[in-house]
mmCIF file of C-alpha atoms and ligand atoms in Angstrom:
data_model
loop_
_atom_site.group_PDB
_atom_site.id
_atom_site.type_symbol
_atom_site.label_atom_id
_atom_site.label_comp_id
_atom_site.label_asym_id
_atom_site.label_seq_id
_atom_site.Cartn_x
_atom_site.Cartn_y
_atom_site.Cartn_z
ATOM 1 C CA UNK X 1 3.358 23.705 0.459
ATOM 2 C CA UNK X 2 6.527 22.997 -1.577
ATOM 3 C CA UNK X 3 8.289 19.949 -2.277
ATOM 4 C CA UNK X 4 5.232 17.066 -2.173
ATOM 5 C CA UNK X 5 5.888 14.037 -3.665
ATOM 6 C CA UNK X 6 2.813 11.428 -3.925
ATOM 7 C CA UNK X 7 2.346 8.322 -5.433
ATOM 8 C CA UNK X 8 -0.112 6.141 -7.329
ATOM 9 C CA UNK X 9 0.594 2.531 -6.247
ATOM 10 C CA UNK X 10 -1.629 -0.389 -7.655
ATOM 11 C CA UNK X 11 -1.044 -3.708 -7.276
ATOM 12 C CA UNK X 12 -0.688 -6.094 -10.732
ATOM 13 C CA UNK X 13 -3.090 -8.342 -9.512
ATOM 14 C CA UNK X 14 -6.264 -7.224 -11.637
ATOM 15 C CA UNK X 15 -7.034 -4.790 -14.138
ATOM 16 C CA UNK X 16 -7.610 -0.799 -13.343
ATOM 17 C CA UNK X 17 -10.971 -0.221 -12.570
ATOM 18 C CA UNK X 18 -13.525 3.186 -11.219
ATOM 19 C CA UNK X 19 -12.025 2.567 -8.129
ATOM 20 C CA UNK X 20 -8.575 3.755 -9.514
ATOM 21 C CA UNK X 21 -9.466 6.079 -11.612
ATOM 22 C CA UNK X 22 -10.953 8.002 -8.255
ATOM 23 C CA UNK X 23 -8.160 7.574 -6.422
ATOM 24 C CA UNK X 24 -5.665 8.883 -9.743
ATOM 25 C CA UNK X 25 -7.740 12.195 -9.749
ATOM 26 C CA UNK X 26 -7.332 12.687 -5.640
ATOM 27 C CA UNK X 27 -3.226 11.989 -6.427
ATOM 28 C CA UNK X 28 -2.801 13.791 -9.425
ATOM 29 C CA UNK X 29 -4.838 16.879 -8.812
ATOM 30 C CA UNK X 30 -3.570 17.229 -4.884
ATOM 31 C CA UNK X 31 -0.376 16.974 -7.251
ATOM 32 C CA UNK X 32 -1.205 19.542 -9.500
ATOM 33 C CA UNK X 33 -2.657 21.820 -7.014
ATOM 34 C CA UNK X 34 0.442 22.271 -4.610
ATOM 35 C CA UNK X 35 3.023 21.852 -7.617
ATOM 36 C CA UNK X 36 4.241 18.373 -6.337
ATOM 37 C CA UNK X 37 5.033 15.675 -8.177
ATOM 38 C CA UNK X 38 3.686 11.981 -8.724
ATOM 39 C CA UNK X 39 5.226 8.715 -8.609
ATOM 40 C CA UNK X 40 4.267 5.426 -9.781
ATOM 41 C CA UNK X 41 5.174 2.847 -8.135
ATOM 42 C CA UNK X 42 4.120 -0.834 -9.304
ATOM 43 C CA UNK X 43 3.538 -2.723 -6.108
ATOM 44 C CA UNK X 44 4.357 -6.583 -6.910
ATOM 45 C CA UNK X 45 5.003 -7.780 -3.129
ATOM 46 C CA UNK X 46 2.777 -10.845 -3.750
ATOM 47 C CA UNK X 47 5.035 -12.836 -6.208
ATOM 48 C CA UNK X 48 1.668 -14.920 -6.576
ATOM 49 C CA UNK X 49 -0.616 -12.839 -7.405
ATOM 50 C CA UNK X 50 1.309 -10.495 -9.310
ATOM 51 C CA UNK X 51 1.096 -10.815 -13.418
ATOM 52 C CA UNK X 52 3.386 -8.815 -16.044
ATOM 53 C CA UNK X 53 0.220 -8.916 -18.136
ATOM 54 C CA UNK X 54 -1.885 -7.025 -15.703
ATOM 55 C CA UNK X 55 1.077 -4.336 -15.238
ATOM 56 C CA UNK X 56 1.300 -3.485 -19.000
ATOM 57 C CA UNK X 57 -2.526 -2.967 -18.863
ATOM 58 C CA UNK X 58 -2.349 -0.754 -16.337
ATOM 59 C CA UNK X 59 0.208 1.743 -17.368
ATOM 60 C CA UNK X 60 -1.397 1.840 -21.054
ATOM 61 C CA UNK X 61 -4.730 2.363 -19.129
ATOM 62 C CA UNK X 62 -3.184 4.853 -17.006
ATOM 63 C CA UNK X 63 -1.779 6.417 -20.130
ATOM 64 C CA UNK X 64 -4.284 6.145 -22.334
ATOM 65 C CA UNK X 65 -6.684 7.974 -19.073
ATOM 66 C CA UNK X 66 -4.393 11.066 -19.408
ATOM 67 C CA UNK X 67 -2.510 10.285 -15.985
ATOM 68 C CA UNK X 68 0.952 11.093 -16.553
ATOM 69 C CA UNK X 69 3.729 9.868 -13.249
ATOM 70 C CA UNK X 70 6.424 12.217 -13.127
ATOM 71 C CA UNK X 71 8.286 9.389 -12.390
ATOM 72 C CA UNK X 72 8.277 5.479 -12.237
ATOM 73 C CA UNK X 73 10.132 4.329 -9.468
ATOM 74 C CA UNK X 74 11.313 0.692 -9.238
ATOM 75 C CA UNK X 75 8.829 -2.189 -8.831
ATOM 76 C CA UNK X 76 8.672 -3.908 -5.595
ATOM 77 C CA UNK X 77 10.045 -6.564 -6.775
ATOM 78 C CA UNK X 78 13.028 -5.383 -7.320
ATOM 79 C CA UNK X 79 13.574 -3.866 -4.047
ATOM 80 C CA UNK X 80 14.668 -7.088 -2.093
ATOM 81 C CA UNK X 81 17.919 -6.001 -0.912
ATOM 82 C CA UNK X 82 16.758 -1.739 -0.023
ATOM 83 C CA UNK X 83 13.829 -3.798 2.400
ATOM 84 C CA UNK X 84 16.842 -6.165 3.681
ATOM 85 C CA UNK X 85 18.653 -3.393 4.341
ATOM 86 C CA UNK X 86 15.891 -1.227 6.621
ATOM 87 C CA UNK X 87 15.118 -4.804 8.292
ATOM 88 C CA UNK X 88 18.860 -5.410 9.486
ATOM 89 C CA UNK X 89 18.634 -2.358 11.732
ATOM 90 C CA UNK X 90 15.560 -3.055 13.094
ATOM 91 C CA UNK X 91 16.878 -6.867 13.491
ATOM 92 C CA UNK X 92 19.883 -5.470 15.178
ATOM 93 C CA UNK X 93 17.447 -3.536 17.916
ATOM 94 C CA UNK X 94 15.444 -7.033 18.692
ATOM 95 C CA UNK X 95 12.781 -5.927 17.222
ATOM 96 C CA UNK X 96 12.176 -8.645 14.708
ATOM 97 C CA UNK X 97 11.103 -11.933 14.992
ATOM 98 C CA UNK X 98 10.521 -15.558 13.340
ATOM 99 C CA UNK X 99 6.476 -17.087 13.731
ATOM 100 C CA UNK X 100 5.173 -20.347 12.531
ATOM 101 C CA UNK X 101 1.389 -19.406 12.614
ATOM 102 C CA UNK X 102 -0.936 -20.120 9.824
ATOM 103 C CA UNK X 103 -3.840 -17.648 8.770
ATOM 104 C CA UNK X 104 -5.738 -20.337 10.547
ATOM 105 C CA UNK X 105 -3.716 -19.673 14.238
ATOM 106 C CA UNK X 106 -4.117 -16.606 13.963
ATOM 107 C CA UNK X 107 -8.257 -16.768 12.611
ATOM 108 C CA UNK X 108 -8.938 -12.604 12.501
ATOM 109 C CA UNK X 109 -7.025 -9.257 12.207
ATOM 110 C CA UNK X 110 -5.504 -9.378 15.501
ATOM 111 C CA UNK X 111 -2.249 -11.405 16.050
ATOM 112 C CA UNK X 112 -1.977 -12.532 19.937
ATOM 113 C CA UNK X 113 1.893 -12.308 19.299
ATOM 114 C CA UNK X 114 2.055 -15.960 20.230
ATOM 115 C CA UNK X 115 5.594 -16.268 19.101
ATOM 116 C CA UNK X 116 7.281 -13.222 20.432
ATOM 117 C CA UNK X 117 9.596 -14.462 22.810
ATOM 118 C CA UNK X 118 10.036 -18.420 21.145
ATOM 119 C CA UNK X 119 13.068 -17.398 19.609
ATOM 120 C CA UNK X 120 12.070 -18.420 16.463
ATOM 121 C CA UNK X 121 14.937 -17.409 12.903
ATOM 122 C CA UNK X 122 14.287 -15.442 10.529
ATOM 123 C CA UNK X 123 14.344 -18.313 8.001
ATOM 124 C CA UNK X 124 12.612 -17.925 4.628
ATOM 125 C CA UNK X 125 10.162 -20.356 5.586
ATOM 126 C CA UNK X 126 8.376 -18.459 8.562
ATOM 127 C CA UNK X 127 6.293 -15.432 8.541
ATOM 128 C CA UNK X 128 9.089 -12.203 9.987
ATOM 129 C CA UNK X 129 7.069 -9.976 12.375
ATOM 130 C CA UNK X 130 7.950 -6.526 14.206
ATOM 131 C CA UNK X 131 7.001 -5.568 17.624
ATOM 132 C CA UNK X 132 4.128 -3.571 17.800
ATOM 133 C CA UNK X 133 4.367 -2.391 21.624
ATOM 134 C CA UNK X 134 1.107 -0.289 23.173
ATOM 135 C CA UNK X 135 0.988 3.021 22.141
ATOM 136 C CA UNK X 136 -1.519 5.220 20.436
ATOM 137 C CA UNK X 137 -0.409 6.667 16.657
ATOM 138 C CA UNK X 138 -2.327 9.973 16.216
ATOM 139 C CA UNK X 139 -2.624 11.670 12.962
ATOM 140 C CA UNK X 140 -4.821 14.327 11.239
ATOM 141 C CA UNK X 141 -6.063 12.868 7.927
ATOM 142 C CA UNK X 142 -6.377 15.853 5.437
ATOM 143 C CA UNK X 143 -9.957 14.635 4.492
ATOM 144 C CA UNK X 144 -10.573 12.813 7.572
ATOM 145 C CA UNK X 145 -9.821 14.346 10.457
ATOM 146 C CA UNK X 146 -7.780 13.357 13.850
ATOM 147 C CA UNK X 147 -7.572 9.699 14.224
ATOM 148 C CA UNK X 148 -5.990 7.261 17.161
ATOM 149 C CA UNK X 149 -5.014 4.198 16.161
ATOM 150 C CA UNK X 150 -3.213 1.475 18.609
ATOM 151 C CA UNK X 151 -1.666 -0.668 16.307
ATOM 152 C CA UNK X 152 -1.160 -3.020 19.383
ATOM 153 C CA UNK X 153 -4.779 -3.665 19.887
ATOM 154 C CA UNK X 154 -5.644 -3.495 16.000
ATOM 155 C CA UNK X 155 -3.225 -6.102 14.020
ATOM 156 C CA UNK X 156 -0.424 -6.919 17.459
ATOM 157 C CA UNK X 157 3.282 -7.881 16.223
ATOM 158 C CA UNK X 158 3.256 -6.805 12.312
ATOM 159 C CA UNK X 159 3.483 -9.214 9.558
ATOM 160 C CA UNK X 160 6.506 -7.526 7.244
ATOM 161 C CA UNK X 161 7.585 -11.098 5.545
ATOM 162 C CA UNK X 162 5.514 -14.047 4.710
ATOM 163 C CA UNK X 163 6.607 -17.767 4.714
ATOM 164 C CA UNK X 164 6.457 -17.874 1.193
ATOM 165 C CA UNK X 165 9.101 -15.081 0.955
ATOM 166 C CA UNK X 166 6.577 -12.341 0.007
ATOM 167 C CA UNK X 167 6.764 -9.228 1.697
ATOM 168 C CA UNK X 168 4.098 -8.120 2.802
ATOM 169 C CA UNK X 169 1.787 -5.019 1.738
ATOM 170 C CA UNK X 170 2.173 -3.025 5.052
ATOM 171 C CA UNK X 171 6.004 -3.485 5.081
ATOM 172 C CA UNK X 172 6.847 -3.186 1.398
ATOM 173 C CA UNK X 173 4.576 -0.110 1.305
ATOM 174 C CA UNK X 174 5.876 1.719 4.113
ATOM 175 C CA UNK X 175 9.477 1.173 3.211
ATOM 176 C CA UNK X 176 9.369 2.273 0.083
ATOM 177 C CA UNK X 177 7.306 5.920 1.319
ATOM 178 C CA UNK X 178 10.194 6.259 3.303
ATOM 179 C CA UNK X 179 12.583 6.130 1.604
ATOM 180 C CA UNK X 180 11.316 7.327 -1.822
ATOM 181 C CA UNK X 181 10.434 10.226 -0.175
ATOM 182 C CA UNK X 182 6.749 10.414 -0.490
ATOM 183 C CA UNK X 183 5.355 13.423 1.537
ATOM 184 C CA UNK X 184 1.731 12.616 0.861
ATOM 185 C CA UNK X 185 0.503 9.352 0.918
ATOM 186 C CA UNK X 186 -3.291 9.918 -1.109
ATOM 187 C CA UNK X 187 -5.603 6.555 -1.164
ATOM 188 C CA UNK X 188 -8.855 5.089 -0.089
ATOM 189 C CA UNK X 189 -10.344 5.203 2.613
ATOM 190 C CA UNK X 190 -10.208 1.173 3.018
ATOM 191 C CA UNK X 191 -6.674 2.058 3.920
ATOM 192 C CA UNK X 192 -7.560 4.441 6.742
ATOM 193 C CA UNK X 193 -7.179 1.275 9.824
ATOM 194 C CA UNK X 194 -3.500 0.926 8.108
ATOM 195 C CA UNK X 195 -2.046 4.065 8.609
ATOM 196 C CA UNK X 196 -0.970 4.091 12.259
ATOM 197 C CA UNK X 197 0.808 0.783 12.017
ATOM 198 C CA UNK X 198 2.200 2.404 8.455
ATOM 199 C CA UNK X 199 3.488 5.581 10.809
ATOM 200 C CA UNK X 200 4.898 3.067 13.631
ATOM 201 C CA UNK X 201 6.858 1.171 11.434
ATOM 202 C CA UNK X 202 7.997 3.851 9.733
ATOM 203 C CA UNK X 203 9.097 5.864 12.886
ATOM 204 C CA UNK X 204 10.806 2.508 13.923
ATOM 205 C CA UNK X 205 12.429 1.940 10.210
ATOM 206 C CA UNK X 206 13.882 5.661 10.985
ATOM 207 C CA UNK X 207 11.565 8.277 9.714
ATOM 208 C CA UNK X 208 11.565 11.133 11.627
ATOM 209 C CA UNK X 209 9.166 13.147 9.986
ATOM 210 C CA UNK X 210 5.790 11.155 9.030
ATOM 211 C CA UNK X 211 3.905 11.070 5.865
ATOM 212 C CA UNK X 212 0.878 13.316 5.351
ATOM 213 C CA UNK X 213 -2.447 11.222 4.717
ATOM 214 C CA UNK X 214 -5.366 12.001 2.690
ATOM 215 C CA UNK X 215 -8.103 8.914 3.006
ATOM 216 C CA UNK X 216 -10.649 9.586 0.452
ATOM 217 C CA UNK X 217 -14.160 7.398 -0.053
ATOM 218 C CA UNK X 218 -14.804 4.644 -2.214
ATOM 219 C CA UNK X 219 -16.512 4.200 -5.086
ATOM 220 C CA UNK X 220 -18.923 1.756 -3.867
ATOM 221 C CA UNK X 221 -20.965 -1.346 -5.979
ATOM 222 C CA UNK X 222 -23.863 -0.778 -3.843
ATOM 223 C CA UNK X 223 -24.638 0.657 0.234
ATOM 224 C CA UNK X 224 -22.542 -1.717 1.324
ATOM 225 C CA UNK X 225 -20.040 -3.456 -1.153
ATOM 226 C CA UNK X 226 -16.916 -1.841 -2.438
ATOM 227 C CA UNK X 227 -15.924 -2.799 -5.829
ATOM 228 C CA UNK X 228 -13.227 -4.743 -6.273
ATOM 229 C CA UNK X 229 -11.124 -6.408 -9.313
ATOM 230 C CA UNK X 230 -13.184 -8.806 -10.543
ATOM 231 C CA UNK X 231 -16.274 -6.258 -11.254
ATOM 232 C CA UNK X 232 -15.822 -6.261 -14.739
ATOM 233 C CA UNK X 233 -18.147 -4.262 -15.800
ATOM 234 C CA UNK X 234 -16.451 -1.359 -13.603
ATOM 235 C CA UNK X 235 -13.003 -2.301 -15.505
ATOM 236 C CA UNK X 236 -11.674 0.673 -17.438
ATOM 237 C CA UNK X 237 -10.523 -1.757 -20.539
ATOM 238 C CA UNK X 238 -14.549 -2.810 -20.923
ATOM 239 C CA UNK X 239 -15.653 1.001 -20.503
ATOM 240 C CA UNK X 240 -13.220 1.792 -23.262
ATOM 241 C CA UNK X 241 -14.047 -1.365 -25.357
ATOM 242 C CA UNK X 242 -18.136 0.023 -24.568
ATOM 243 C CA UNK X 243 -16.944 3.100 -26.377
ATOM 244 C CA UNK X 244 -17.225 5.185 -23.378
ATOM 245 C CA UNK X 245 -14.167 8.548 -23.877
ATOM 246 C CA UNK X 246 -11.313 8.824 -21.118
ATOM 247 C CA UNK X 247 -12.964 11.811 -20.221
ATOM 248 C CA UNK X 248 -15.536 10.690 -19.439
ATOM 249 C CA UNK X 249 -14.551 7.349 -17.368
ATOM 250 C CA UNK X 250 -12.508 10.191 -15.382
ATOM 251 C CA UNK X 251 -15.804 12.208 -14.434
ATOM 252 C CA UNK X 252 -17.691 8.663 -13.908
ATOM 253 C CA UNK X 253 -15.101 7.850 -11.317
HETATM 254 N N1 LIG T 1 -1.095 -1.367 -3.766
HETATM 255 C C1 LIG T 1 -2.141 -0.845 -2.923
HETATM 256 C C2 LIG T 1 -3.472 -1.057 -3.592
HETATM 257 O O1 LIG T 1 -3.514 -1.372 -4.754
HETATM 258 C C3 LIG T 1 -1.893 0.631 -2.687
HETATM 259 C C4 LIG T 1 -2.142 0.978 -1.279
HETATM 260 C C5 LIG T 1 -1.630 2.360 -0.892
HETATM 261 O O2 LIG T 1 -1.884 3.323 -1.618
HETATM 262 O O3 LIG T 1 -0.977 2.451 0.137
HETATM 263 O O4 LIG T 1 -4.507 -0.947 -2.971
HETATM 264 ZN ZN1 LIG T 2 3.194 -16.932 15.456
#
């Protein structure tokens, strides 16, 4: 294999924990092993959530681990007018379209598309979804296996904008694969139920050629709980503060 590009993507929302560190190794050394290359890309869709603080941590963490991007590409943030851009084609094809629904209307995973067809605008107020129409997305996850996922019957008509004018995860994500050219897309396997609507809206945003994914498990807090951000004591900063080396955080992970 020549030519991979991958990328490690956290979110500035909380500090790097195990949980990272795991999935660094999978991107780095799938990397290092097929002589591709790594980017980092800071993903700061959720204006709210996002904190400069957290991002600094996590590329001295990063650095400080021995996990060294080839490149960084540009923030999320800053790619407002690249995601306007995709979305005006897609607009153009009718494909796109204004909903007023709370989390509350919609109460679970799967949107019943309840304003497809209302004729809502694409105002910065509503939430902007995409057509999701039937159809099964089938993939062979390097880890994994074949899946079949119908995004129609998992998440229906695709958040890609939120009424607060966030874009969303799935959309900012996807996008930016695309079109930075990421051949590999390496992560947990928390992410696995995303991919087919990830390979749909890509296909639809004008990829011809989809990503390669590698799902791989999760460090999990105990049989049933996956860590998450606010498990400090899994946080790479209180390791390091504990004493503990990079090395060995990296074989903890
Ligand atoms: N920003 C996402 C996260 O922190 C990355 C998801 C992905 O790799 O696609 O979980
Ligand atoms: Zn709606």
């Amino acid at each position: 294999m020549s030519g991979v590009i991958t990328r490690f993507a956290p979110a500035p929302t909380g500090f790097l924990h195990l949980g990272h560190v795991r999935n660094a190794r999978y991107v780095w050394e799938f990397a290092r092993a097929h002589g591709g290359r790594v980017l980092l890309r800071i993903e700061d869709h959720d204006r709210q959530r996002s904190r400069p603080e957290f991002e600094d941590a996590i590329l001295k963490d990063l650095a400080w681990l021995g996990f060294v991007p080839d490149e960084i590409v540009p923030r999320q943030s800053e790619r407002d007018a690249a995601y306007r851009q995709v979305l005006d084609g897609l607009v153009a094809r009718g494909l796109v379209y204004g909903c007023t629904c709370t989390r509350a209307d919609v109460g679970g995973d799967l949107y019943a598309n309840t304003c497809r067809g209302r004729g809502i605008a694409l105002t910065d107020d509503v939430n902007w979804r995409v057509r999701m129409d039937p159809g099964v997305e089938a993939f062979v996850d390097l880890l994994m296996g074949p899946q079949a996922q119908d995004p129609s019957q998992q998440c229906g008509d695709l958040m890609i904008r939120d009424r607060l004018g966030n874009w969303t995860y799935q959309w900012a994500a996807t996008i930016d694969d695309y079109l930075q050219g990421v051949t590999h897309v390496i992560r947990g396997a928390d992410l696995l139920d995303s991919t087919g609507r990830q390979i749909r809206l890509a296909r639809l945003a004008g990829r011809n050629e989809p990503a390669v994914f590698l799902h791989h498990p999760l460090i999990m807090k105990s049989a049933t709980q996956k860590l998450s951000k606010s498990d400090r004591d899994t946080g790479v900063r209180d390791l390091r503060a504990a004493g503990m080396s990079a090395e060995t955080i990296r074989s903890l992970s």
